[in-house]
Tab-separated table of C-alpha atoms and ligand atoms in Angstrom:
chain	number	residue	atom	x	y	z
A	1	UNK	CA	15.895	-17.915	13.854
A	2	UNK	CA	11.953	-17.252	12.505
A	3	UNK	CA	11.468	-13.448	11.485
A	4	UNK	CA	8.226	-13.240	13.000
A	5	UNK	CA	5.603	-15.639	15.071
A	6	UNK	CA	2.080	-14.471	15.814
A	7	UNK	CA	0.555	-16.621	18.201
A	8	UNK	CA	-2.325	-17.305	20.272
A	9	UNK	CA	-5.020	-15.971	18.077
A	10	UNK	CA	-9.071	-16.590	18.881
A	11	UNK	CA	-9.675	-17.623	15.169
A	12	UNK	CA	-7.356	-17.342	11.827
A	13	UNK	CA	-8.739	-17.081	8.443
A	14	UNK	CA	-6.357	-19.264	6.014
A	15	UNK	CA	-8.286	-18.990	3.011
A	16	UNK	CA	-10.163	-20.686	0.693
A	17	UNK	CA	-11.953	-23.908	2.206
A	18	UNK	CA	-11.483	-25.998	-0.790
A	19	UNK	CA	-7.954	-24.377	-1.984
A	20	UNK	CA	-5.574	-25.371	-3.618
A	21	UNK	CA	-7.150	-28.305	-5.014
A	22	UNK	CA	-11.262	-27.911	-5.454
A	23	UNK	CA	-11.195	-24.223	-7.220
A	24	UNK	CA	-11.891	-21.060	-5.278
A	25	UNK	CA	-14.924	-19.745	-4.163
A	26	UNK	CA	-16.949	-22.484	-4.100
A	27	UNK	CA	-19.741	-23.773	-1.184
A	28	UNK	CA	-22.020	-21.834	0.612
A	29	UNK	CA	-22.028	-19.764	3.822
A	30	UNK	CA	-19.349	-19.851	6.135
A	31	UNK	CA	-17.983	-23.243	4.918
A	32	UNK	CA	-16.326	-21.306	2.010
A	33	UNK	CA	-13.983	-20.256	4.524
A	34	UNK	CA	-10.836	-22.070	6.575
A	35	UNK	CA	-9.893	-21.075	9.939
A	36	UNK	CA	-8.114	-22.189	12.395
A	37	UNK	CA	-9.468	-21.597	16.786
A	38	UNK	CA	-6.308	-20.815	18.775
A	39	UNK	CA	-3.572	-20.367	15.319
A	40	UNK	CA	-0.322	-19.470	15.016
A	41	UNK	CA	1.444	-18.163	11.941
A	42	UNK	CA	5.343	-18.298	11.425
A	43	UNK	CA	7.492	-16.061	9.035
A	44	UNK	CA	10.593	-16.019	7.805
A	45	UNK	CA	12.328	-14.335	4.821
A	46	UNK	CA	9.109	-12.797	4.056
A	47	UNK	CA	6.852	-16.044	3.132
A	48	UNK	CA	5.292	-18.392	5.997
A	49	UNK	CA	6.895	-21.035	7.422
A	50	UNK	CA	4.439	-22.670	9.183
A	51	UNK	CA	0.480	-22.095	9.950
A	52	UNK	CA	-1.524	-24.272	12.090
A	53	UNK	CA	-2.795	-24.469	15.797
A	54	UNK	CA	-0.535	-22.513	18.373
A	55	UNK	CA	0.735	-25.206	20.326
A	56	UNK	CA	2.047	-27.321	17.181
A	57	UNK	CA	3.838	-24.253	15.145
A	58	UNK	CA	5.282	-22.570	18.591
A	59	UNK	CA	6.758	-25.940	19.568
A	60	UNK	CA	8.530	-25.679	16.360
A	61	UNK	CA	8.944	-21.773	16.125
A	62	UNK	CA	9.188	-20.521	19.444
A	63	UNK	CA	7.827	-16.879	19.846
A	64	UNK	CA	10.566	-16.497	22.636
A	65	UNK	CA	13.392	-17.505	19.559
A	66	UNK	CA	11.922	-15.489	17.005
A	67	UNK	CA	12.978	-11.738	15.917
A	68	UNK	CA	9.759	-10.079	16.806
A	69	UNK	CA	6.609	-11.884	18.108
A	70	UNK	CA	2.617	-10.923	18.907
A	71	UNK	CA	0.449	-12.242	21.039
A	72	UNK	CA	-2.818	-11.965	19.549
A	73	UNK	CA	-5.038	-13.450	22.136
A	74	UNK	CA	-8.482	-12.799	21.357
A	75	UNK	CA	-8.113	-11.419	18.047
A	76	UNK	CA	-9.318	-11.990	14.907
A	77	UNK	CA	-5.817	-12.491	12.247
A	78	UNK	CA	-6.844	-12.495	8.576
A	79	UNK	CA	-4.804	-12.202	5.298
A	80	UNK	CA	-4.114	-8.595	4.211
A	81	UNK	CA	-6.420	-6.947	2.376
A	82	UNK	CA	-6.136	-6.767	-1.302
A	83	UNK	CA	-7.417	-4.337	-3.461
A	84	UNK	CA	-8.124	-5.173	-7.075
A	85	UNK	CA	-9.488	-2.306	-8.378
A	86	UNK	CA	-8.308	1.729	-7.250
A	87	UNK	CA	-7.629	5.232	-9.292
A	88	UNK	CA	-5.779	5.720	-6.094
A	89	UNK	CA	-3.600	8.675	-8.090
A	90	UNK	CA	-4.835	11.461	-8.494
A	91	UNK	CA	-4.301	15.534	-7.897
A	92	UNK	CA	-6.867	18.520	-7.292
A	93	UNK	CA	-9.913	18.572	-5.502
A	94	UNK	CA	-13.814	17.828	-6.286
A	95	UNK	CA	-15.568	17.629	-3.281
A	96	UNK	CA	-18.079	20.319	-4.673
A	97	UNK	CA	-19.158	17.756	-7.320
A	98	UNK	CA	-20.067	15.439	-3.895
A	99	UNK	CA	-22.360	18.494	-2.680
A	100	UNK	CA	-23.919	18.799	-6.135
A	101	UNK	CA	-24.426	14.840	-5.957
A	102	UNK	CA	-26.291	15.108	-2.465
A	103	UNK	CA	-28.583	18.033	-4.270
A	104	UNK	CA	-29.505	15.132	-6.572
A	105	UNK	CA	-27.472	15.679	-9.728
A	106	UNK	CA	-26.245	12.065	-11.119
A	107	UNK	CA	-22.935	11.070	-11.740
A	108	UNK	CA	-23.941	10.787	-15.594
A	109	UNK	CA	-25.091	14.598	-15.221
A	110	UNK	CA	-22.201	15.735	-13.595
A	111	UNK	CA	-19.739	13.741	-16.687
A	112	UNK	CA	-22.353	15.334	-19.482
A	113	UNK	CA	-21.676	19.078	-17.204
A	114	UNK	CA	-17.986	18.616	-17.705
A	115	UNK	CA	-16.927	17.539	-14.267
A	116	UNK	CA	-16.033	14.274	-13.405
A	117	UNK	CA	-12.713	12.734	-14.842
A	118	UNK	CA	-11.930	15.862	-17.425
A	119	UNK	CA	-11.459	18.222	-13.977
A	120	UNK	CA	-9.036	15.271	-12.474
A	121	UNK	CA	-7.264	15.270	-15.712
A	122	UNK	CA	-6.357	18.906	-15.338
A	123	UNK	CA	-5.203	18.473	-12.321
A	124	UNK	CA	-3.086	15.835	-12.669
A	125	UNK	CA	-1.211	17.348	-15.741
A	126	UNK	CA	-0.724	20.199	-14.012
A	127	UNK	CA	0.959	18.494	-10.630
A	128	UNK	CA	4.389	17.907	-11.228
A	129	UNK	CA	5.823	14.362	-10.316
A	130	UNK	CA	6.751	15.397	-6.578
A	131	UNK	CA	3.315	15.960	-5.581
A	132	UNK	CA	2.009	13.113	-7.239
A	133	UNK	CA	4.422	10.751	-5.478
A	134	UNK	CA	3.094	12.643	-2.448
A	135	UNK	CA	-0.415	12.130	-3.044
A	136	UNK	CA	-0.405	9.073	-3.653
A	137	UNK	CA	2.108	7.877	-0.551
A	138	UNK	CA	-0.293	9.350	1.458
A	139	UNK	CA	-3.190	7.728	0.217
A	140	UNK	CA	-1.184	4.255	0.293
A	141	UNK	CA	-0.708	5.249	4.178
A	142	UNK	CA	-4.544	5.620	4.960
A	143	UNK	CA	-5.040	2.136	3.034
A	144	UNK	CA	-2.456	0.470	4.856
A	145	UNK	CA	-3.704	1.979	8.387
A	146	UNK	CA	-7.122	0.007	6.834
A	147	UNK	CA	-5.556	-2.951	6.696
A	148	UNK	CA	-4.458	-3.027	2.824
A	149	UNK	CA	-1.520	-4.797	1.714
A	150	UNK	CA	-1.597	-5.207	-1.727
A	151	UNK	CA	-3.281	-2.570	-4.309
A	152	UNK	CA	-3.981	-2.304	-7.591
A	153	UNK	CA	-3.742	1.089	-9.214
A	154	UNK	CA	-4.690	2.482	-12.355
A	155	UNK	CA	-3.715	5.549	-14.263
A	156	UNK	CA	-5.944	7.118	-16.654
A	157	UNK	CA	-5.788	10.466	-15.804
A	158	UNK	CA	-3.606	11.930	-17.856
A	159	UNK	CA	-5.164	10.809	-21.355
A	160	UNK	CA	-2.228	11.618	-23.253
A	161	UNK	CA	1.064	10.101	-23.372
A	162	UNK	CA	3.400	12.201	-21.536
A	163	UNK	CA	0.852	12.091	-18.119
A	164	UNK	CA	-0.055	8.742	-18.801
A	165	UNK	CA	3.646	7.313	-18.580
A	166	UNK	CA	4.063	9.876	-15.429
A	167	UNK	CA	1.143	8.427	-13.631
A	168	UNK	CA	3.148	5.044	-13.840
A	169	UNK	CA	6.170	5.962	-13.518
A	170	UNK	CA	5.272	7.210	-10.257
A	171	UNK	CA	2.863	4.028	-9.232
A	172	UNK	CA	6.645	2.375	-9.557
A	173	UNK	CA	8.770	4.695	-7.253
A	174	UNK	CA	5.110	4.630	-4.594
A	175	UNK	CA	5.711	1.073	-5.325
A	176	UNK	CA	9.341	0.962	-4.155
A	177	UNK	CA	9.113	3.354	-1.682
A	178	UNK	CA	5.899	2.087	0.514
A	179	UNK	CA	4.706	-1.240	2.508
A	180	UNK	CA	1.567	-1.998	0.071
A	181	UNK	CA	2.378	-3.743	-2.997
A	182	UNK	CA	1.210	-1.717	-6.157
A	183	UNK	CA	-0.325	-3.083	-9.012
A	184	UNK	CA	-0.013	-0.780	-12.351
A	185	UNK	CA	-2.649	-1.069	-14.404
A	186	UNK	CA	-2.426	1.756	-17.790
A	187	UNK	CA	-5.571	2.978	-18.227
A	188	UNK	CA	-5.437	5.596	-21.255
A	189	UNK	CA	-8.716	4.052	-22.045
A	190	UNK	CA	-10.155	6.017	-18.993
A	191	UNK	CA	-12.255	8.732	-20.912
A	192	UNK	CA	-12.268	10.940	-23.968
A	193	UNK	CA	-9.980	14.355	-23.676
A	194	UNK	CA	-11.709	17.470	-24.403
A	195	UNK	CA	-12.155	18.876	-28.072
A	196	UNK	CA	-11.454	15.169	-29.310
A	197	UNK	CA	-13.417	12.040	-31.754
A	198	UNK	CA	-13.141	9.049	-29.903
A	199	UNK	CA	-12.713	7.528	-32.827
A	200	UNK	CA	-9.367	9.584	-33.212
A	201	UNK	CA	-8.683	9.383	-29.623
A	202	UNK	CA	-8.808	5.392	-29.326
A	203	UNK	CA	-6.194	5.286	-32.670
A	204	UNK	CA	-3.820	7.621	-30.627
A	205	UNK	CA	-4.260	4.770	-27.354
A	206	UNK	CA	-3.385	2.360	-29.656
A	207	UNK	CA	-0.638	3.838	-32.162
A	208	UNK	CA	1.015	6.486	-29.469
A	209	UNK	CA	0.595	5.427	-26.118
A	210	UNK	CA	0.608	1.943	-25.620
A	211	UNK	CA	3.767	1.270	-27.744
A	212	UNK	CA	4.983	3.803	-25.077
A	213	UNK	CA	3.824	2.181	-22.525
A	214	UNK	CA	4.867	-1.432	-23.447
A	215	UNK	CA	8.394	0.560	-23.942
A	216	UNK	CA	8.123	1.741	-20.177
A	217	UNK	CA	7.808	-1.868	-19.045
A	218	UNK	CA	5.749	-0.564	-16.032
A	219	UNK	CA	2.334	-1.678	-16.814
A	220	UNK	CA	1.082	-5.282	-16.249
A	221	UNK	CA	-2.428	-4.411	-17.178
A	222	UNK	CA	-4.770	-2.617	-19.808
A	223	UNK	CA	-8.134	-1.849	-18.822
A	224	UNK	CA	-11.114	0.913	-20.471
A	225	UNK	CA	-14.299	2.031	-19.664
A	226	UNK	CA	-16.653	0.600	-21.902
A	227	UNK	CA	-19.686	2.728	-20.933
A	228	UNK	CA	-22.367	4.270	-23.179
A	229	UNK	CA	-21.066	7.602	-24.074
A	230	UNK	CA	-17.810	6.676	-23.238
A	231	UNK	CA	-15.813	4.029	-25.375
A	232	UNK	CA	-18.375	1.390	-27.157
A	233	UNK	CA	-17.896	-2.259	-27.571
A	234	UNK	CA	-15.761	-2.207	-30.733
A	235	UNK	CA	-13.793	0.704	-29.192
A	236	UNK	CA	-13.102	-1.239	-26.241
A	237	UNK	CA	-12.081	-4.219	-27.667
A	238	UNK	CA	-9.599	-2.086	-29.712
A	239	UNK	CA	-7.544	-0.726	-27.029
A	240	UNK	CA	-7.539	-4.311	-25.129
A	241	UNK	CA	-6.835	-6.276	-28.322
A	242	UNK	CA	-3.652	-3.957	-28.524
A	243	UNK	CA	-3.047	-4.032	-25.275
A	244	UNK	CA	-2.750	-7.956	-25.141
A	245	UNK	CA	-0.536	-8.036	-28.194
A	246	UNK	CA	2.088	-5.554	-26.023
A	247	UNK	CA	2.078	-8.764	-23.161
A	248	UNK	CA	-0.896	-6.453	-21.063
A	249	UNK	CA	-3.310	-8.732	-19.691
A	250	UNK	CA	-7.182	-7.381	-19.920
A	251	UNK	CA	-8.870	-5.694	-17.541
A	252	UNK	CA	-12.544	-3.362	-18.310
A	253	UNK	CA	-14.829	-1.438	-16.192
A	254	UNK	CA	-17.623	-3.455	-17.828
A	255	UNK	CA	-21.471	-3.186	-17.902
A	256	UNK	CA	-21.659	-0.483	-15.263
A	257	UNK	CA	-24.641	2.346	-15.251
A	258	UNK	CA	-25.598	0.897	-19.192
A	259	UNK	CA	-25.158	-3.052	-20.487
A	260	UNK	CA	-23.840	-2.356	-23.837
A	261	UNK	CA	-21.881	-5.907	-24.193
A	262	UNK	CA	-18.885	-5.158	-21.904
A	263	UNK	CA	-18.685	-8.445	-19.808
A	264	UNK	CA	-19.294	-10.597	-23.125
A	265	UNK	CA	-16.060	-9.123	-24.666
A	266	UNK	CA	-14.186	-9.558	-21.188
A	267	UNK	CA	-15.626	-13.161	-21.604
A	268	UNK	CA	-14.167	-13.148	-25.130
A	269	UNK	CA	-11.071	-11.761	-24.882
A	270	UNK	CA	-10.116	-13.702	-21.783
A	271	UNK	CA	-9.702	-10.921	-19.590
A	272	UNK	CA	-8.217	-11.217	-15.974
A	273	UNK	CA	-11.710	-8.828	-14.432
A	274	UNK	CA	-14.472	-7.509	-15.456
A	275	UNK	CA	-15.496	-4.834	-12.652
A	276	UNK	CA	-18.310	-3.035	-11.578
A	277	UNK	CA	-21.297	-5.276	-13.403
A	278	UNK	CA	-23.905	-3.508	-12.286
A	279	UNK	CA	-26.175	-3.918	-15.008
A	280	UNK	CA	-24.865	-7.569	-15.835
A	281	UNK	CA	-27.227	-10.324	-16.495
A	282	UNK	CA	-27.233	-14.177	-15.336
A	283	UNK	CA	-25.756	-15.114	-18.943
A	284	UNK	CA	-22.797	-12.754	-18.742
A	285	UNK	CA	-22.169	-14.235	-15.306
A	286	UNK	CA	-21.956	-17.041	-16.677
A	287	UNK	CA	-20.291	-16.448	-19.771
A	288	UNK	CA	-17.317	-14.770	-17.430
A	289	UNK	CA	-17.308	-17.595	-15.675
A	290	UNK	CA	-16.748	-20.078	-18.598
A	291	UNK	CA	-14.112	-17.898	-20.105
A	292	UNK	CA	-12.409	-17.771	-16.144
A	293	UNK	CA	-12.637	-13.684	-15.774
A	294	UNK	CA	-12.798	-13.251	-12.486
A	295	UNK	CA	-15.789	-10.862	-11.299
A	296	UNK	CA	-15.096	-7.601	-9.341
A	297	UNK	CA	-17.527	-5.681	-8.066
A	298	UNK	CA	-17.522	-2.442	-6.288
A	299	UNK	CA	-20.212	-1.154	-3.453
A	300	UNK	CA	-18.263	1.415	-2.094
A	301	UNK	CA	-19.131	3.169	-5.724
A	302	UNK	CA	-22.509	2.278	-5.609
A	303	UNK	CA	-22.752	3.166	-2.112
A	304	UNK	CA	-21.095	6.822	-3.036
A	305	UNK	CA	-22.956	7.455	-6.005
A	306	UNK	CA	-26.576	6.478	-4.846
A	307	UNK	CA	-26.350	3.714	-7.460
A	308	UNK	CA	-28.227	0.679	-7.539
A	309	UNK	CA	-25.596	-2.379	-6.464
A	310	UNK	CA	-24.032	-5.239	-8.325
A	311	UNK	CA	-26.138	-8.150	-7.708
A	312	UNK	CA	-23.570	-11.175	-6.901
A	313	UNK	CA	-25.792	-14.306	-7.096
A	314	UNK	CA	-25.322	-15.362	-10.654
A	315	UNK	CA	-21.427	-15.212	-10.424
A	316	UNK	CA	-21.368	-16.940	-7.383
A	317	UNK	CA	-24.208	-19.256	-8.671
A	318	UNK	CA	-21.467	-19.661	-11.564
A	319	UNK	CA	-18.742	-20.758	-8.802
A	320	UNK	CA	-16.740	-17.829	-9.818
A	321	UNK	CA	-14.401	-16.488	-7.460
A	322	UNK	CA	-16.235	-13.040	-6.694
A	323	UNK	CA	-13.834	-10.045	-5.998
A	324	UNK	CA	-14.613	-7.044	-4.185
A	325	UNK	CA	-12.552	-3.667	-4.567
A	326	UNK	CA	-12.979	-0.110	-3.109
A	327	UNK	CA	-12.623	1.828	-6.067
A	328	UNK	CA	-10.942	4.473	-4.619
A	329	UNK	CA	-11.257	7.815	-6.703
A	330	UNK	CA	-12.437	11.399	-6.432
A	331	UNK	CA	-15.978	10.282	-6.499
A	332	UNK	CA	-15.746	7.593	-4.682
A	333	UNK	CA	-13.231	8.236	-1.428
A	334	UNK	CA	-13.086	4.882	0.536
A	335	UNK	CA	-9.955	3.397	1.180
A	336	UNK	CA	-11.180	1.164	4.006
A	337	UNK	CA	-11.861	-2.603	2.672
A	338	UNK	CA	-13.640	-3.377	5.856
A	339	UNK	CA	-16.272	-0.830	4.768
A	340	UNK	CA	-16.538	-2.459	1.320
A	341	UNK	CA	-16.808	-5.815	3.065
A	342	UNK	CA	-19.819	-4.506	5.235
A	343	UNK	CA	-21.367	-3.043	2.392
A	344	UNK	CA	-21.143	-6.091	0.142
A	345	UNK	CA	-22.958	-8.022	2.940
A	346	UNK	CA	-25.385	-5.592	3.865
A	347	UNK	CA	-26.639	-4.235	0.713
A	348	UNK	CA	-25.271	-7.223	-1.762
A	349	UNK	CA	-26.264	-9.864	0.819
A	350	UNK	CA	-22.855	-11.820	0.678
A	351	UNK	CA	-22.268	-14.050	3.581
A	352	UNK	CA	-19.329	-12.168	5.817
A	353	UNK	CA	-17.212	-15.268	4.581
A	354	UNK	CA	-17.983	-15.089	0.703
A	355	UNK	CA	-17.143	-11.137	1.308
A	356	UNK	CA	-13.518	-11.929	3.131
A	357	UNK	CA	-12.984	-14.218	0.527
A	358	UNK	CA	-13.664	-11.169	-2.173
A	359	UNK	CA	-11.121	-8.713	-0.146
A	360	UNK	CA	-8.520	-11.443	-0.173
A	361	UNK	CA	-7.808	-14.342	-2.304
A	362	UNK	CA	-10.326	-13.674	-5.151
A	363	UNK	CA	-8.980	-10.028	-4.976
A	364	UNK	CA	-5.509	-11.621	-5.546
A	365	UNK	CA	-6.573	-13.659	-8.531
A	366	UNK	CA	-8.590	-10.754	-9.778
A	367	UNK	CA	-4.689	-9.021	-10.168
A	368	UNK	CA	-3.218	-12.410	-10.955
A	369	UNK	CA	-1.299	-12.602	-8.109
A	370	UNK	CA	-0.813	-16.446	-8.939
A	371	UNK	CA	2.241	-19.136	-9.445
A	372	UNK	CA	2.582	-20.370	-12.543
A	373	UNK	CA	1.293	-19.661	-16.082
A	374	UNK	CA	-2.330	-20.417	-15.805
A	375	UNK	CA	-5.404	-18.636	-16.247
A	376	UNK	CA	-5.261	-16.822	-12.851
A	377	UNK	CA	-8.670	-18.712	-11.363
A	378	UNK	CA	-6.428	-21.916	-11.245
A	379	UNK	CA	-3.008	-21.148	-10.328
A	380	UNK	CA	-1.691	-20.963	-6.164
A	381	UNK	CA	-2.170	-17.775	-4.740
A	382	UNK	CA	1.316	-15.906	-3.879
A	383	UNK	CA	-1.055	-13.710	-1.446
A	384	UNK	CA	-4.496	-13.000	-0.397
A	385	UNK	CA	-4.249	-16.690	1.717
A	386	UNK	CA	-2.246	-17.617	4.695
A	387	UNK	CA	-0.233	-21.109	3.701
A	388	UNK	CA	2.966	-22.452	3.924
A	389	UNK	CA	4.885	-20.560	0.749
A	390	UNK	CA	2.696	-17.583	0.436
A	391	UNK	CA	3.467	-13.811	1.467
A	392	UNK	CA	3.663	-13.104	5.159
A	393	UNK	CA	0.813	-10.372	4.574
A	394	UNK	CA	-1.454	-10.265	7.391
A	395	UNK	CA	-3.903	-8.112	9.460
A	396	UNK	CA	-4.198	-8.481	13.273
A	397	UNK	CA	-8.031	-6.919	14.356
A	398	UNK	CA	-9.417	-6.064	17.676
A	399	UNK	CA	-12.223	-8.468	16.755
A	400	UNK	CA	-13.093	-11.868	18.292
A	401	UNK	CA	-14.025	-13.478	14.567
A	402	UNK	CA	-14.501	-12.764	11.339
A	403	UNK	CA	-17.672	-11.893	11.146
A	404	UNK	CA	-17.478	-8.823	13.598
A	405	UNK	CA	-14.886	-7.518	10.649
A	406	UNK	CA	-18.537	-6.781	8.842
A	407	UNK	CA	-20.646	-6.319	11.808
A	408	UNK	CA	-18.733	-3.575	12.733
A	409	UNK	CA	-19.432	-0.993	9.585
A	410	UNK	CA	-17.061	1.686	8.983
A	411	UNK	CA	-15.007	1.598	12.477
A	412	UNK	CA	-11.281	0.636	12.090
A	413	UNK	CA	-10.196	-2.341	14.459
A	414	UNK	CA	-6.934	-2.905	12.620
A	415	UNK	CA	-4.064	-3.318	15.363
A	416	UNK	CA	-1.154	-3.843	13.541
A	417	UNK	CA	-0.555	-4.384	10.034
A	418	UNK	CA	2.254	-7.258	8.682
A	419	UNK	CA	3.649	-7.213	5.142
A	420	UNK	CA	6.090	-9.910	3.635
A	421	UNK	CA	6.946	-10.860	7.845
A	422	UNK	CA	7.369	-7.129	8.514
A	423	UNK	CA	4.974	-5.051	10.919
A	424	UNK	CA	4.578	-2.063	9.092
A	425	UNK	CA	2.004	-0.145	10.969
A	426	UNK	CA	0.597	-0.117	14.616
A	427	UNK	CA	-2.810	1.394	15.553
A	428	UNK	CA	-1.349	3.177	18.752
A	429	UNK	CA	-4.374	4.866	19.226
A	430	UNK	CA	-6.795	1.500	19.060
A	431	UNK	CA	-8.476	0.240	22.568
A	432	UNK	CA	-5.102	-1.776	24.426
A	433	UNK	CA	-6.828	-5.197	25.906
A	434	UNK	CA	-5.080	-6.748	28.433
A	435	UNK	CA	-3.307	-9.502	26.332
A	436	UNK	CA	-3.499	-7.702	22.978
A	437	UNK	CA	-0.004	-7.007	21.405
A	438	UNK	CA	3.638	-7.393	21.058
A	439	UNK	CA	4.926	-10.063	23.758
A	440	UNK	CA	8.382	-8.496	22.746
B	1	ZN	ZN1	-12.664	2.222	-11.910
């Protein structure tokens, strides 16, 4: 008996063109991309059984023999999103600061002013662990609806060691509790807590709260913001240093409104991302690419904070496996990966292939969500691609292709929603076509 067979769809994205064996992201255009006219995907035990053209994998899984099964004539089946880069926790409430942005006040204005991070900080040490969980779960819920199965998510607003170890304590029970897969990432290294040096501040990251962390056992990643006026280059390297010898892998928002040497030490240090790279330059793409740090950028923040955007040529010039996240966070409120994927070919000029690509399997290596020991750029994907082995995570859309995912900017065609073989969320109020849907 097969858990779950979707059949019949117009076109399926499997992944990667070249994958497993030429390296990801490489070729131009659409030919980046595999997909299969008229496919068929079968799942059991949460991994795929079988993916190929409908006839062939329904002869051998018959929709009529499996558990649950959808006919998804006419639509557009993709891997599920993933998202490699969110603050997706958080408590309180700055929508003022998003007027005050709109008058024309920058974000580095608004950070100098004292909003920003500090007022999220409050918040969150204020909110007690029950309305945490509940923010968050709620936010999970409006990513999933988006077609998000698998998030990473950061803490880094607490800033001291009691919050921080809350904030990922409750990424775990969000974790257990809800569809998308979370990714904890500790992110002490977030800002600077009122009335303290950094100097002082980055010795208590390193001497109090990451042996508390590693202790914890929740965190599989250690990322900072190296950012003029935030943590410098030595600072940075610091708290990821330390965080590598507790068994966290590197992560750093790197080279973002200033390009004070972030991406070089990412490059250095061997970091699994460097994210944001707005103000990188051809030789720290290709420096990242050398060292196999996989690139993440982030429109939906440059779109939000009337920032210039992350120019992708020289990392994809570089063959690296470009990753796109949404950056979700109280200044920048997009949980919709189909937005980010418009965005990045609209005002980055990715091809709608190259930009899938980033939401999917280059998200999943920029999280590591690999087989095996390797650097993360060469091992198999466990998800983010749709092959024989990997998770049953996929996204059925009321489009035709995939490049109406893009076309259509900011509108949410997700019909249903499958994680590890499961369906975990319907669209009951999307536009019914006449074959769309479950055949039973
Ligand atoms: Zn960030």
């Amino acid at each position: 008996m097969t858990g779950l067979v979707v059949h019949g769809c117009n076109q399926l994205v499997v992944g990667p063109a070249n994958e497993p064996d030429g390296g990801p992201g490489e070729g131009d255009g659409a030919t980046v991309l595999e997909t299969i006219d008229d496919g068929a995907v079968a799942i059991d035990d949460g991994e795929i059984l079988a993916i190929g053209d409908s006839d062939t994998v329904c002869r051998e899984y018959p929709p009529e023999n499996a558990d649950r099964a959808i006919d998804a004539t006419g639509k557009l089946v993709t891997p599920g999103f993933v998202d490699p880069h969110t603050h997706a926790l958080f408590a309180g409430d700055r929508s003022e600061e998003f007027v005050a942005r709109i008058e024309g006040t920058t974000y580095t204005e608004i950070m100098a002013a004292g909003g920003g991070i500090p007022v999220t900080v409050e918040a969150v040490r204020e909110a007690s662990d029950g309305t945490l969980l509940e923010n968050l779960l709620a936010q999970l819920d409006v990513m999933l609806a988006h077609g998000t199965t698998t998030a990473e998510v950061k803490s880094g607003y607490g800033l001291d060691t009691e919050t921080e170890l809350r904030m990922l304590d409750v990424i775990a029970r969000a974790d257990e509790r809800h569809p998308v897969d979370l990714i904890p990432t500790f992110m002490g290294g977030h800002g600077v807590p009122d009335g303290m040096e950094t100097d002082s501040y980055v010795e208590s990251v390193v001497s109090e709260q990451l042996p508390a962390v590693a202790d914890q056992g929740i965190a599989e990643f250690c990322d900072v913001f190296c950012e003029e006026g935030v943590f410098d280059v030595e600072q940075s390297r610091r708290i990821l240093e330390a965080g590598q010898e507790y068994g966290l892998d590197a992560k750093i928002h790197a080279e973002e409104f200033s390009h004070i040497g972030g991406a070089q030490l990412a490059a250095d240090l061997g970091a699994v991302s460097a994210d944001h790279l707005l103000q990188a330059t051809e030789s720290d793409a290709a420096a990242l690419a050398t060292a196999g740090v996989t690139p993440v950028l982030l429109p939906a923040t440059a779109f939000a904070l009337g920032e210039a955007y992350a120019d992708p040529s020289p990392h994809l010039a570089a063959d690296a496996p470009v990753a796109l996240g949404s950056d979700l966070n109280p200044s920048c409120y997009v949980h919709n990966m189909g937005l980010v994927v418009s965005l990045a070919c609209l005002r980055m000029g990715m091809h709608p292939a190259t930009a899938l690509l980033g939401a999917t399997a280059n998200a999943a290596r920029a999280i590591s969500r690999t087989d095996g020991t390797g650097m993360s750029r060469t091992g198999t994907l466990r998800t983010g691609t749709l092959r024989t082995g990997t998770a049953g995570d996929l996204v059925v859309f009321d489009h035709p292709d995939y490049l109406h995912l893009p076309y259509n900017v900011g509108s949410n065609r997700v019909e249903t929603v499958v994680k590890e073989g499961r369906v975990v969320h319907r669209n009951t109020s999307a536009p019914r076509s006449q074959n769309g849907g479950d055949t039973r």
